[in-house]
Coordinates of C-alpha atoms in Angstrom, one line a residue:
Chain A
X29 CA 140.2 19.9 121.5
X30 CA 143.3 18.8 123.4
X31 CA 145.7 20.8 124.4
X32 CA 149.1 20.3 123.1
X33 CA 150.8 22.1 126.0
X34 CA 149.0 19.5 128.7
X35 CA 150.2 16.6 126.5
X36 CA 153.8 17.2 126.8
X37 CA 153.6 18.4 130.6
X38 CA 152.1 14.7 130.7
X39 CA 155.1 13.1 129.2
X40 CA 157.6 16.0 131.4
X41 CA 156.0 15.1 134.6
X42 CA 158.7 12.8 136.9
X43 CA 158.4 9.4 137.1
X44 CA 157.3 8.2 140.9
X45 CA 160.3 6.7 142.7
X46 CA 159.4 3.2 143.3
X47 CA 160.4 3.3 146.9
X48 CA 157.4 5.6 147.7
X49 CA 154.9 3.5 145.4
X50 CA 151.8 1.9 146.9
X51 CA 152.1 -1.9 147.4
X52 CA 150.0 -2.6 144.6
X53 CA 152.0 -0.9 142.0
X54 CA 154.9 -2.7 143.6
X55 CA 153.7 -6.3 143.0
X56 CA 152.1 -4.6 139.2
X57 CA 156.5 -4.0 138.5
X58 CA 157.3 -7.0 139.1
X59 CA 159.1 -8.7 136.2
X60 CA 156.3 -11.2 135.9
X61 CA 157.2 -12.3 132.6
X62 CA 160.9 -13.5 133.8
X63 CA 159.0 -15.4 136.9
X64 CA 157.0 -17.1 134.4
X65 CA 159.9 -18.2 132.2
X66 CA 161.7 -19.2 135.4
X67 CA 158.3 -21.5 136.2
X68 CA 158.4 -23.0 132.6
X69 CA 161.8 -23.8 133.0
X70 CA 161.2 -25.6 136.4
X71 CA 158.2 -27.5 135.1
X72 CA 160.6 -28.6 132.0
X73 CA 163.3 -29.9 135.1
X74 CA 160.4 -31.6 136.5
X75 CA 159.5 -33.3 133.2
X76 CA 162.9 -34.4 132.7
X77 CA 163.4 -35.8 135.9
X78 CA 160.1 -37.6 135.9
X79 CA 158.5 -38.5 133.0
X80 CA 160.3 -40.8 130.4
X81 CA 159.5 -39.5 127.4
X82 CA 160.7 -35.7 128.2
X83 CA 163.8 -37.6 129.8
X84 CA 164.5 -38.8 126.5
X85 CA 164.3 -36.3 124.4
X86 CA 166.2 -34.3 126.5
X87 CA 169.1 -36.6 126.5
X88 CA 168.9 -37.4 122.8
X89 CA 168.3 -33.6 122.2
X90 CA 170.9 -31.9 124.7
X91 CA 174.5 -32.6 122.8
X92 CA 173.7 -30.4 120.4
X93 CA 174.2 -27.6 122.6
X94 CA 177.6 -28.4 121.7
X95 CA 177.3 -27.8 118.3
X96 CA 175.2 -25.2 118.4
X97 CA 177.4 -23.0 121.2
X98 CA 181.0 -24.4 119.1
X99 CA 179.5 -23.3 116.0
X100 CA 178.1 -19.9 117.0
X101 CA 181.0 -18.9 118.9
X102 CA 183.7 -19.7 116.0
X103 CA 181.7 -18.5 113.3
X104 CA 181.1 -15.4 115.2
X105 CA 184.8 -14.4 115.9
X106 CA 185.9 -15.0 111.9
X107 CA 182.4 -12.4 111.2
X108 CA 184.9 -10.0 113.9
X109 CA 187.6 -10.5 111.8
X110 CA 185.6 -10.2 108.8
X111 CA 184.1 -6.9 109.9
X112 CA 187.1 -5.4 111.4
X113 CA 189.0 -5.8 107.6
X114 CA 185.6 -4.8 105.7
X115 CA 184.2 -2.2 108.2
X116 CA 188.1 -0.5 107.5
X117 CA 187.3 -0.8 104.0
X118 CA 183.9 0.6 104.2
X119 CA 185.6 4.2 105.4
X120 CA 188.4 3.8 103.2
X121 CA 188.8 6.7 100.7
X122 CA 190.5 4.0 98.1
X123 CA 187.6 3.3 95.4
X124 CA 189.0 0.4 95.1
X125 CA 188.7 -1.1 98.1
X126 CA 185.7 1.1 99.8
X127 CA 183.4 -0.3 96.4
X128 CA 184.7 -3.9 97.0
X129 CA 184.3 -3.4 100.9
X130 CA 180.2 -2.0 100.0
X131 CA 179.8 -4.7 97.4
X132 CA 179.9 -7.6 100.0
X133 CA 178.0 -5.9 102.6
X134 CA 175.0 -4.7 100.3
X135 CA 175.2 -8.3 98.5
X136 CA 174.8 -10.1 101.9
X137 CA 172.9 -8.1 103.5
X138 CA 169.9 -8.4 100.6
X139 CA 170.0 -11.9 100.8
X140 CA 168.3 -14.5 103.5
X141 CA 170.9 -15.5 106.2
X142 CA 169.6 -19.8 105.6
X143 CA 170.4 -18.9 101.6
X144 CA 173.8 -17.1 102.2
X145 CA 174.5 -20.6 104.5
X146 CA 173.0 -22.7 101.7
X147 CA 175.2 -20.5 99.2
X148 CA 178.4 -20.7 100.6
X149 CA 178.0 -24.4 101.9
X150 CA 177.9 -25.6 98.1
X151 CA 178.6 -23.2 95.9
X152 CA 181.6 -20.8 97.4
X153 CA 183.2 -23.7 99.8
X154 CA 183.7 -25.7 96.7
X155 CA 184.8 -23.0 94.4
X156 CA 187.5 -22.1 97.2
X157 CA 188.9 -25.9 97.1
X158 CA 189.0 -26.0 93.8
X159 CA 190.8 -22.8 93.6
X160 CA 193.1 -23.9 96.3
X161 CA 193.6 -27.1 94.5
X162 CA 194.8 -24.9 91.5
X163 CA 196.9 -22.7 92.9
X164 CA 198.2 -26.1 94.3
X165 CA 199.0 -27.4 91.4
X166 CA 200.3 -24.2 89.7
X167 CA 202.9 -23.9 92.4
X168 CA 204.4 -27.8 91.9
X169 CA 204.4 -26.8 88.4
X170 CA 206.4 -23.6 88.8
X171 CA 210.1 -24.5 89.1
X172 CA 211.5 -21.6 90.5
X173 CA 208.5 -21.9 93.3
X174 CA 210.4 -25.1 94.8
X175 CA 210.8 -23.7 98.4
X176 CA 207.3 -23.7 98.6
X177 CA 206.6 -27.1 97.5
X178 CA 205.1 -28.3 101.0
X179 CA 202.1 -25.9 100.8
X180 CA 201.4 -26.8 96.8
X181 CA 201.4 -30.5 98.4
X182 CA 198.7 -29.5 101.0
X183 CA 196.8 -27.1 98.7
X184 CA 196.3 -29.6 95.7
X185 CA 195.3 -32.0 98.0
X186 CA 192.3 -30.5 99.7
X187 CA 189.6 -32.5 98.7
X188 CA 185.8 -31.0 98.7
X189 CA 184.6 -34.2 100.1
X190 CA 186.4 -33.8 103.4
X191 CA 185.1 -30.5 104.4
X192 CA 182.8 -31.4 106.5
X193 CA 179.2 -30.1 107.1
X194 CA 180.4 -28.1 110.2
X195 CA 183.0 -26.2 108.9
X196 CA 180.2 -25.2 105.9
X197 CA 178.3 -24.4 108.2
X198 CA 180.6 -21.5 110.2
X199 CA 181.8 -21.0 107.0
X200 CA 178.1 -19.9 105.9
X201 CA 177.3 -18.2 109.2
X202 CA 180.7 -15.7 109.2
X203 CA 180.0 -15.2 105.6
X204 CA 176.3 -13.9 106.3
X205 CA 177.2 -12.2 109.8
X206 CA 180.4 -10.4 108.5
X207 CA 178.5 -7.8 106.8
X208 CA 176.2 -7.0 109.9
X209 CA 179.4 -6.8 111.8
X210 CA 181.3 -4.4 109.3
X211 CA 178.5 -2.0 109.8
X212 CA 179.2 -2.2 113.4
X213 CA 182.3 -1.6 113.7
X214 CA 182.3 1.1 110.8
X215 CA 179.5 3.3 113.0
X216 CA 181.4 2.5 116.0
X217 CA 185.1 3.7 114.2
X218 CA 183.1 6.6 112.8
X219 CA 181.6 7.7 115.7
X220 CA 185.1 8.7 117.5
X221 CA 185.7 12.5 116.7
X222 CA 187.4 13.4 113.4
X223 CA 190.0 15.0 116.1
X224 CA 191.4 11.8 117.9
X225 CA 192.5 10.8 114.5
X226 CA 194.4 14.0 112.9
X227 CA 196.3 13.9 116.9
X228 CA 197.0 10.6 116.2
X229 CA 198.8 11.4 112.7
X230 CA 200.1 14.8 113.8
X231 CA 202.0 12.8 116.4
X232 CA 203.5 11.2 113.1
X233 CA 201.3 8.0 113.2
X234 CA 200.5 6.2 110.3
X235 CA 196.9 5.4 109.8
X236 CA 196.7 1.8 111.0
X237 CA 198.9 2.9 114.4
X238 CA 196.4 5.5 114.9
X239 CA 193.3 2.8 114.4
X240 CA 194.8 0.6 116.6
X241 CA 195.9 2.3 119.8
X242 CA 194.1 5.1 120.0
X243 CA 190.3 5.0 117.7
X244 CA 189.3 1.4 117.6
X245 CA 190.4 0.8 121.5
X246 CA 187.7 4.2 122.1
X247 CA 185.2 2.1 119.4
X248 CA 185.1 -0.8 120.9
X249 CA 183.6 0.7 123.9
X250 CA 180.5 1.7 121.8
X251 CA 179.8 -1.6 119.7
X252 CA 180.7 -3.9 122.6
X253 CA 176.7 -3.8 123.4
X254 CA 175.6 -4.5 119.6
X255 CA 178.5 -6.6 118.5
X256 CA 176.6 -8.4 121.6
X257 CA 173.5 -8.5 120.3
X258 CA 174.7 -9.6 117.1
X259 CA 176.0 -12.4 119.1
X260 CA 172.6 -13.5 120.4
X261 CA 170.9 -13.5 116.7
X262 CA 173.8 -15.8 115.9
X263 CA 172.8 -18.2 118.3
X264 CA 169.4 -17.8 117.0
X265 CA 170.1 -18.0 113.2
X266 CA 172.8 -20.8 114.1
X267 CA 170.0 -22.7 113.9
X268 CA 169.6 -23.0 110.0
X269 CA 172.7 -24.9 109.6
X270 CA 169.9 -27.3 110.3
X271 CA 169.7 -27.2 106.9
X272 CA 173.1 -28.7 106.4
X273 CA 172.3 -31.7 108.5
X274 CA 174.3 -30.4 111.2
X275 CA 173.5 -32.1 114.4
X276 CA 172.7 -29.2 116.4
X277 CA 169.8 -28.2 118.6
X278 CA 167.2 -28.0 116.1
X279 CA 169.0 -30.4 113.6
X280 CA 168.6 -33.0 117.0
X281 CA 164.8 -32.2 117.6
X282 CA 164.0 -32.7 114.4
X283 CA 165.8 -36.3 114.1
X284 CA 164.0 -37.1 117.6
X285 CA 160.5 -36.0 116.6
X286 CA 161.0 -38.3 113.4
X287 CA 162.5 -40.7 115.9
X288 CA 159.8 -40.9 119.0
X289 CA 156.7 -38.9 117.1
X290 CA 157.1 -37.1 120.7
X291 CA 156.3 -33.6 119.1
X292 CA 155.9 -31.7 122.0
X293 CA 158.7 -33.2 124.1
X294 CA 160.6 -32.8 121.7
X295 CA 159.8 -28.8 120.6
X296 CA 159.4 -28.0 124.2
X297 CA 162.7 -28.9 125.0
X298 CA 164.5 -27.4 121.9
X299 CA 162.6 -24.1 122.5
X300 CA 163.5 -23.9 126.2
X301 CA 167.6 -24.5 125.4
X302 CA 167.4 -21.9 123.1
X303 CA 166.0 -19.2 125.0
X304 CA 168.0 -20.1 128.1
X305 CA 170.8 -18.8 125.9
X306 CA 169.5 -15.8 124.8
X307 CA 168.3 -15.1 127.9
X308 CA 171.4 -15.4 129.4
X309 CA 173.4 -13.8 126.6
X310 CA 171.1 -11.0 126.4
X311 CA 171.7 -10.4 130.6
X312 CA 175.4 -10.4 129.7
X313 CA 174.9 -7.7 127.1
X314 CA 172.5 -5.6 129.5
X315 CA 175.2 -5.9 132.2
X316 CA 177.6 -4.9 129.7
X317 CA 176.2 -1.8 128.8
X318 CA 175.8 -0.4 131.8
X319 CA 179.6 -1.3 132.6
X320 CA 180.1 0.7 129.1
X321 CA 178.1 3.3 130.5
X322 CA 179.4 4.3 133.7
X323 CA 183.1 2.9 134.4
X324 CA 184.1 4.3 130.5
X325 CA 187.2 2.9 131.2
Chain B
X2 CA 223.8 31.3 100.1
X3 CA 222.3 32.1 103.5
X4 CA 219.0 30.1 104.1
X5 CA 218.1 29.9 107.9
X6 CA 214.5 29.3 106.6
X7 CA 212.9 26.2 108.4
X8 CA 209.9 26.8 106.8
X9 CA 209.1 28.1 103.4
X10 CA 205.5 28.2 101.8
X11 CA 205.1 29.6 98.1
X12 CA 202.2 30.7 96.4
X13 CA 199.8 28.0 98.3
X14 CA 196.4 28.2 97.6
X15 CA 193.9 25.7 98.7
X16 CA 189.9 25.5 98.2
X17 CA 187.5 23.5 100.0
X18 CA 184.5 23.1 97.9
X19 CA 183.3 26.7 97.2
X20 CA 185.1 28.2 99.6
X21 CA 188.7 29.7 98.8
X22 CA 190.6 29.0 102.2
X23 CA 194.5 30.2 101.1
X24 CA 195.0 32.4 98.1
X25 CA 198.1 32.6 97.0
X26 CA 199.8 32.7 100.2
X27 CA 203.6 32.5 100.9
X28 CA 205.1 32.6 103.9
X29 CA 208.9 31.9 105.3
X30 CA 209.4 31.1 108.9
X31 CA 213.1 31.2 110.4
X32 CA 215.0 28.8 112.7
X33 CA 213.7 29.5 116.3
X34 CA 211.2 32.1 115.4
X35 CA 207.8 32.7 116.9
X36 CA 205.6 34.0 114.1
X37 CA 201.8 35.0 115.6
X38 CA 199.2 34.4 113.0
X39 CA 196.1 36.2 113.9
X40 CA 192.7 37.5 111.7
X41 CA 189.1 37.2 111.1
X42 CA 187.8 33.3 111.3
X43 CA 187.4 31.8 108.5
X44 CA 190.0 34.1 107.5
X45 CA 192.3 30.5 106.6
X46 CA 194.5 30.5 109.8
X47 CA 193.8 26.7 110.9
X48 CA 194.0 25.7 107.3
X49 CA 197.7 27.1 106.7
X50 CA 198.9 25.5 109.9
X51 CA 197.0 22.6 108.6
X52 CA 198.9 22.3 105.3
X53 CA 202.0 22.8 106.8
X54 CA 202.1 19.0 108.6
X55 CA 199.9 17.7 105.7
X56 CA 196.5 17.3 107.5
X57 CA 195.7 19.3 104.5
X58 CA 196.7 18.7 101.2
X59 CA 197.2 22.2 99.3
X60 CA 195.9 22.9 95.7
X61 CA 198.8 24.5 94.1
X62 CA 201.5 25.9 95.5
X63 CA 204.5 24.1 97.3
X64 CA 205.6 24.2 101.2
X65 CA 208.8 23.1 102.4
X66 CA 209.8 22.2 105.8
X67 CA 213.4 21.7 106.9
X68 CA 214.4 21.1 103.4
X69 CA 212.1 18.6 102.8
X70 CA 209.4 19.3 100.1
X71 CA 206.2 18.1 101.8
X72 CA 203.8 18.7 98.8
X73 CA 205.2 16.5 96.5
X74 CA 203.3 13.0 96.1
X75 CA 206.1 10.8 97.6
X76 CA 207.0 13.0 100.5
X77 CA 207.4 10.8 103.9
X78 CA 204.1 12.4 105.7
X79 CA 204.4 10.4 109.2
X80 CA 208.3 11.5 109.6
X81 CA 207.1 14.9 109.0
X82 CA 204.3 15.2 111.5
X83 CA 206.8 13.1 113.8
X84 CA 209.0 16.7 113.3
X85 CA 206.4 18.9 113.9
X86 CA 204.3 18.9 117.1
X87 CA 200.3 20.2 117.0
X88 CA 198.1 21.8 119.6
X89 CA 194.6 21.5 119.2
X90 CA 191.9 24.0 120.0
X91 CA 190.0 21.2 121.8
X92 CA 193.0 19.7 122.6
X93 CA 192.1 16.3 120.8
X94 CA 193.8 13.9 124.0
X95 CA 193.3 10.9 123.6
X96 CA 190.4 10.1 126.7
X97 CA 191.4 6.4 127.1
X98 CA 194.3 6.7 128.1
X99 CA 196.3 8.4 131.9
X100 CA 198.3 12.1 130.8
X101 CA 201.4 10.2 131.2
X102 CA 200.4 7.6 128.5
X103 CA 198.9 10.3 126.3
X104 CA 202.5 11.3 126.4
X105 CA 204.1 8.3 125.9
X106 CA 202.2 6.8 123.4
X107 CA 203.9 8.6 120.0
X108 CA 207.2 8.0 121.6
X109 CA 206.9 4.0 121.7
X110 CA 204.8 3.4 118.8
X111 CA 206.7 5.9 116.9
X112 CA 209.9 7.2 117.4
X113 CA 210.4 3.3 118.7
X114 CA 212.2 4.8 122.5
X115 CA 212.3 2.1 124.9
X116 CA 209.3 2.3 127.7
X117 CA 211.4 3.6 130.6
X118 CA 212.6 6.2 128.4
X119 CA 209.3 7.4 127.3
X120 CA 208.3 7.4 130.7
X121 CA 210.8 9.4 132.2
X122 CA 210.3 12.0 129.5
X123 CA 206.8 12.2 129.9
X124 CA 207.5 13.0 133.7
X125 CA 209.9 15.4 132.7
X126 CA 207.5 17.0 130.6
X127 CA 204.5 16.9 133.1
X128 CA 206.6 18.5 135.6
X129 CA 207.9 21.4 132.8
X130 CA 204.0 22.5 132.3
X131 CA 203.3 22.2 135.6
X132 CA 201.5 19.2 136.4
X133 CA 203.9 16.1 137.6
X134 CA 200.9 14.9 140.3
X135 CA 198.4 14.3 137.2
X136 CA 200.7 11.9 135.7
X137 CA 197.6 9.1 136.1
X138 CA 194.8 11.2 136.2
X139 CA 192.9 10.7 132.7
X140 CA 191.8 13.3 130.3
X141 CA 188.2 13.7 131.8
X142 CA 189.6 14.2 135.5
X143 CA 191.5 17.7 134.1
X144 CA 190.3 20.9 133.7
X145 CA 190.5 22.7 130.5
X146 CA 193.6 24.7 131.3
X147 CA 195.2 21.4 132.1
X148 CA 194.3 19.1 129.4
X149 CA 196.1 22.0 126.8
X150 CA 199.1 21.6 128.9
X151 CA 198.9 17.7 128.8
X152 CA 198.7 18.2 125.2
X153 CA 201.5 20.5 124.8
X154 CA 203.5 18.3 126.5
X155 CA 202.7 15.4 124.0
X156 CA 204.0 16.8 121.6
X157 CA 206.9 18.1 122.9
X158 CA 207.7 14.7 123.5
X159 CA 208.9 13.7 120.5
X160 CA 211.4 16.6 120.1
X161 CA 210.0 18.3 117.4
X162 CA 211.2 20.7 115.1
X163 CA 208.4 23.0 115.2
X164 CA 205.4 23.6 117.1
X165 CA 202.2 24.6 115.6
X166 CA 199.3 26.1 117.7
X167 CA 195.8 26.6 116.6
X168 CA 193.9 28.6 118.9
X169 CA 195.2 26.8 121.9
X170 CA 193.7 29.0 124.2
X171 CA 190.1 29.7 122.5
X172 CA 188.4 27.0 124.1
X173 CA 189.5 28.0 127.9
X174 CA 188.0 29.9 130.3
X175 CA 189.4 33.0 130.9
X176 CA 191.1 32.0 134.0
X177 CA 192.7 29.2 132.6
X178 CA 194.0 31.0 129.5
X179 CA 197.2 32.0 131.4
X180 CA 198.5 29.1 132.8
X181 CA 198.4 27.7 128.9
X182 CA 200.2 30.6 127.6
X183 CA 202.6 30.4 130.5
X184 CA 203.6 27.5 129.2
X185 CA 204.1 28.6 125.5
X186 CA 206.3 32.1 126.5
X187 CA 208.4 29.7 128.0
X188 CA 208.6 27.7 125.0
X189 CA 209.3 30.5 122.8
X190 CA 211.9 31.9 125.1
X191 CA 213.9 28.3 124.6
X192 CA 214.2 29.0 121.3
X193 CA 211.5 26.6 119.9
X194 CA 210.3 27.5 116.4
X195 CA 206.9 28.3 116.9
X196 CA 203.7 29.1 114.7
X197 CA 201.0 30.1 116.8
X198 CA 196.9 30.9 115.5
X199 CA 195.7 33.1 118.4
X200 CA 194.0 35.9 119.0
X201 CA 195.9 36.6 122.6
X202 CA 197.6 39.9 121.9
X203 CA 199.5 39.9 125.5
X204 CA 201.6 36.4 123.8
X205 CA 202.2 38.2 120.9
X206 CA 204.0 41.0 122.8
X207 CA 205.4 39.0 124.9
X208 CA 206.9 36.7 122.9
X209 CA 206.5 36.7 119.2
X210 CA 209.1 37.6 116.9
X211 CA 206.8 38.8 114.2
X212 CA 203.3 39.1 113.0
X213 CA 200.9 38.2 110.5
X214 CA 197.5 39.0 109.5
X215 CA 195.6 36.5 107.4
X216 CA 192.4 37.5 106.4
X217 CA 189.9 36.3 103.3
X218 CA 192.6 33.8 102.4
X219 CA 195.6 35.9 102.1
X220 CA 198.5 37.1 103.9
X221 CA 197.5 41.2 104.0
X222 CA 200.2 42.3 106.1
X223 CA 203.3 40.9 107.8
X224 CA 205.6 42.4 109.9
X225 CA 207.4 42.5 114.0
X226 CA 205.0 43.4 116.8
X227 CA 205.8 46.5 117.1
X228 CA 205.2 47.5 113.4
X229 CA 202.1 45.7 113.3
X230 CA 200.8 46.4 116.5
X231 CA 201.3 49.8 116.8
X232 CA 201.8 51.1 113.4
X233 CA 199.6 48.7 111.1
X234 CA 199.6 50.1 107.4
X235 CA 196.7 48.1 105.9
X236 CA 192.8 49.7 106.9
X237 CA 192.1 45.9 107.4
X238 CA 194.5 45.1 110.0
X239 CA 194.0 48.4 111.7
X240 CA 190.1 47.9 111.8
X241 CA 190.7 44.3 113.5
X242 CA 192.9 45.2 116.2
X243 CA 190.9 47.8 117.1
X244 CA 188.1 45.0 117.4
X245 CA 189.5 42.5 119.3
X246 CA 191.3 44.9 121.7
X247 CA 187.9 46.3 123.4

């Protein structure tokens, strides 16, 4: 029978320093696994610079890093925004608002991120321009609304075919991320002692002064990491806009692999962009949290 | 008709759940007085300095401060905790920002003074509970001792009214307690109305005014140090200080 007390003396027992290590457990802690991504990505260079095929595909394939980066990084500050307002309401003692606040976050959060973007690309986009249209309309209608006759102009005259698939598209993504990002920021407001907050107010603060200059700039410290993180799945799930003919990265390898048949060339170089952003982005994040870690300020 | 009162609390009670924290309590406070509220934890100390800036809301019962009646619905709660300064036991500074901005945060955002202003008061201050050379040091760079004084200071800052202390010194070491309460008999000597939860007998002789004993959620005995101290009438109150003094 094994002894419980030997087990966790096992798992108490100090690590070895890896100065003092033998130079076989050296070369065994390497971080083989970034050498060999490091390789791939050299023998994809090589590709492109000599074989025709790859060199193609890359150039045909490569402006949709565009897309894919503008995309991704607007959609991703409105989900901030979004999540700032609806992480708020989520610890809001209103009913009102905290039920309203729950309702989107439970609702798009039970639903697959490629239907919210589907969703909202033709079914909440239009019903905001036709709204918008209304309102519009009501306003030039409404005598005594005169002085604001320049935005009823504007308003009625959005027209649903103009929105283009791009705007849909970040429309779709800060839809879907907003309610990750709301439960970020609301662990990261409630994580600050109940204390910071009653100083605030007892120094005669209202609630929104004490949120904003003394809890969320303490918050922010703890969700920069996973606000991060949420950052690289964005990237990643950026790529189902696909699905709105959006010409980015994965939209592009799909038209060149229908162009060229070049299946490989094509996947090989789509996958490889891709992870060199993650990659990247997920360094960022690591560098990040140790700078959380120990300058705190 | 003679009403120095600053303060006036009637018939307050206030329940948390299932526990009864102020029973029928009522309380008057006069203009530049230092009133020591000590008893038993849980006895409803905090809670009554608590109500009295709002960070409670009472059940029944109405509390007034500076003629203003701070239970009712519409009362204006941020100008009244703008009046009336709070010390923490675990002093609650804010740890992202220097002591000097701790003190001049309220004072900007607030009361709306101009920068230089708020700065030169928060040196003032600094300097007046003994610490001008920490002025940029931030909250985790001060001992115990120093951070109360930091957070006396900031909330002196906006000239209250009133100062309410709750258990300032509970969470100090014992050689730090002094230097905090230094601090406070000088503040009571100026004249500053002050209530103060504590269970540090030498303040209360030196400097308070009068004494109360709040246990189980009411007021059992009230009266000036001397009476209460030395001559307390209720079994209660004569059973605690005899506790807490060994």
């Amino acid at each position: 029978m094994p002894d419980p007390k030997s087990e966790s003396i096992e798992v108490l027992a100090p690590r070895k320093e890896p100065g003092i290590l033998p130079a076989t457990n050296r070369i065994k802690n390497l971080p083989w696994w970034a050498l060999i991504i490091l390789m791939l990505g050299i023998a994809l260079v090589y590709a492109i610079a000599n074989l025709p095929n790859y060199a193609d595909a890359f150039y045909f394939i490569v402006p949709g890093l565009k897309v894919t980066l503008t995309v991704s990084i607007t959609a991703f500050v409105i989900a901030l925004v979004i999540g700032l307002i609806v992480g708020l309401g989520r610890i809001s003692t209103n009913p009102i608002i905290y039920n309203l606040a729950t309702f989107y976050v439970e609702v798009v959060r039970g639903i697959p991120m490629i239907v919210i973007i589907i969703y909202v690309a033709y079914v909440l986009v239009p019903i905001f321009i036709s709204g918008a249209n209304g309102l519009g309309a009501w306003i030039l209608d409404t005598s005594w609304l005169g002085f604001l006759q320049d935005i009823g102009n504007s308003l009625s005259s959005l027209d649903i075919t103009q929105i283009n698939p791009i705007a849909r598209a970040i429309a779709g993504l800060a839809f879907g991320f907003g309610a990750y990002e709301a439960e970020v920021f609301r662990a990261g407001i409630i994580s600050i002692e109940r204390g910071q907050m009653e100083a605030a107010r007892s120094l005669g603060m209202t609630y929104l002064q004490a949120m904003r200059y003394i809890i969320l700039p303490q918050a922010i410290r703890v969700i920069l990491p996973p606000l991060g993180n949420d950052f690289i799945a964005m990237l990643k799930d950026s790529s189902l806009i696909s699905v709105l003919a959006v010409r980015d990265l994965t939209q592009l390898g799909k038209l060149n692999r229908s162009r060229t048949f070049r299946t490989f060339e094509t996947w090989n170089t789509v996958t490889y962009l891709y992870l060199s952003m993650t990659l990247l982005g997920s360094m960022g994040v690591k560098w990040l949290e140790r700078k959380m870690k120990s300058g705190e300020r | 008709m003679e009403n120095d009162n600053i303060i006036t609390i009637r018939n307050v009670y206030k329940r948390f759940k299932h526990v009864e924290a102020l029973n029928d309590v009522s309380l008057d406070v006069k203009r530049g007085e230092v009133l020591f509220i000590f008893g038993p934890s849980g006895g409803g100390k905090s809670t009554l300095l608590r109500c009295i800036n709002q960070l409670e809301k009472v059940n029944e019962g109405e509390i007034i401060v500076d003629g203003i009646r701070v239970t009712e619905p519409n009362a204006d709660l941020d100008k009244l905790r703008s009046e009336v300064g709070m010390v923490f036991q675990l002093f609650n500074l804010f740890p992202h920002l220097t002591a000097l901005q701790n003190i001049t945060i309220a004072q900007e955002k607030v009361r709306q003074w101009p920068k230089e202003q708020a700065v030169e008061t928060a040196h003032r201050l600094l300097k007046r509970v003994g610490l001008p050379e920490k002025a940029d040091a931030y909250p985790d760079q001060l001992s115990g001792g120093q951070k109360q004084r930091v957070a006396i200071a900031r909330a002196l800052a906006m000239n209250p009214l009133i100062m309410l202390f709750d258990e300032p010194t509970s969470a100090l070491d014992a050689e730090m307690i002094r230097e905090v309460l230094d601090v406070m008999v000088d503040l009571a000597r100026e004249g500053m109305t002050m209530l103060v939860v504590s269970h540090e007998m030498g303040f209360a002789k030196a400097a308070a005014d009068r004494m109360v004993f709040l246990a189980d959620a009411r007021v059992i005995e009230e009266g000036s140090v001397e009476e209460i101290y030395t001559r307390p009438q209720h079994a209660r109150t004569k059973a605690f200080i005899e506790q807490i003094l060994y």
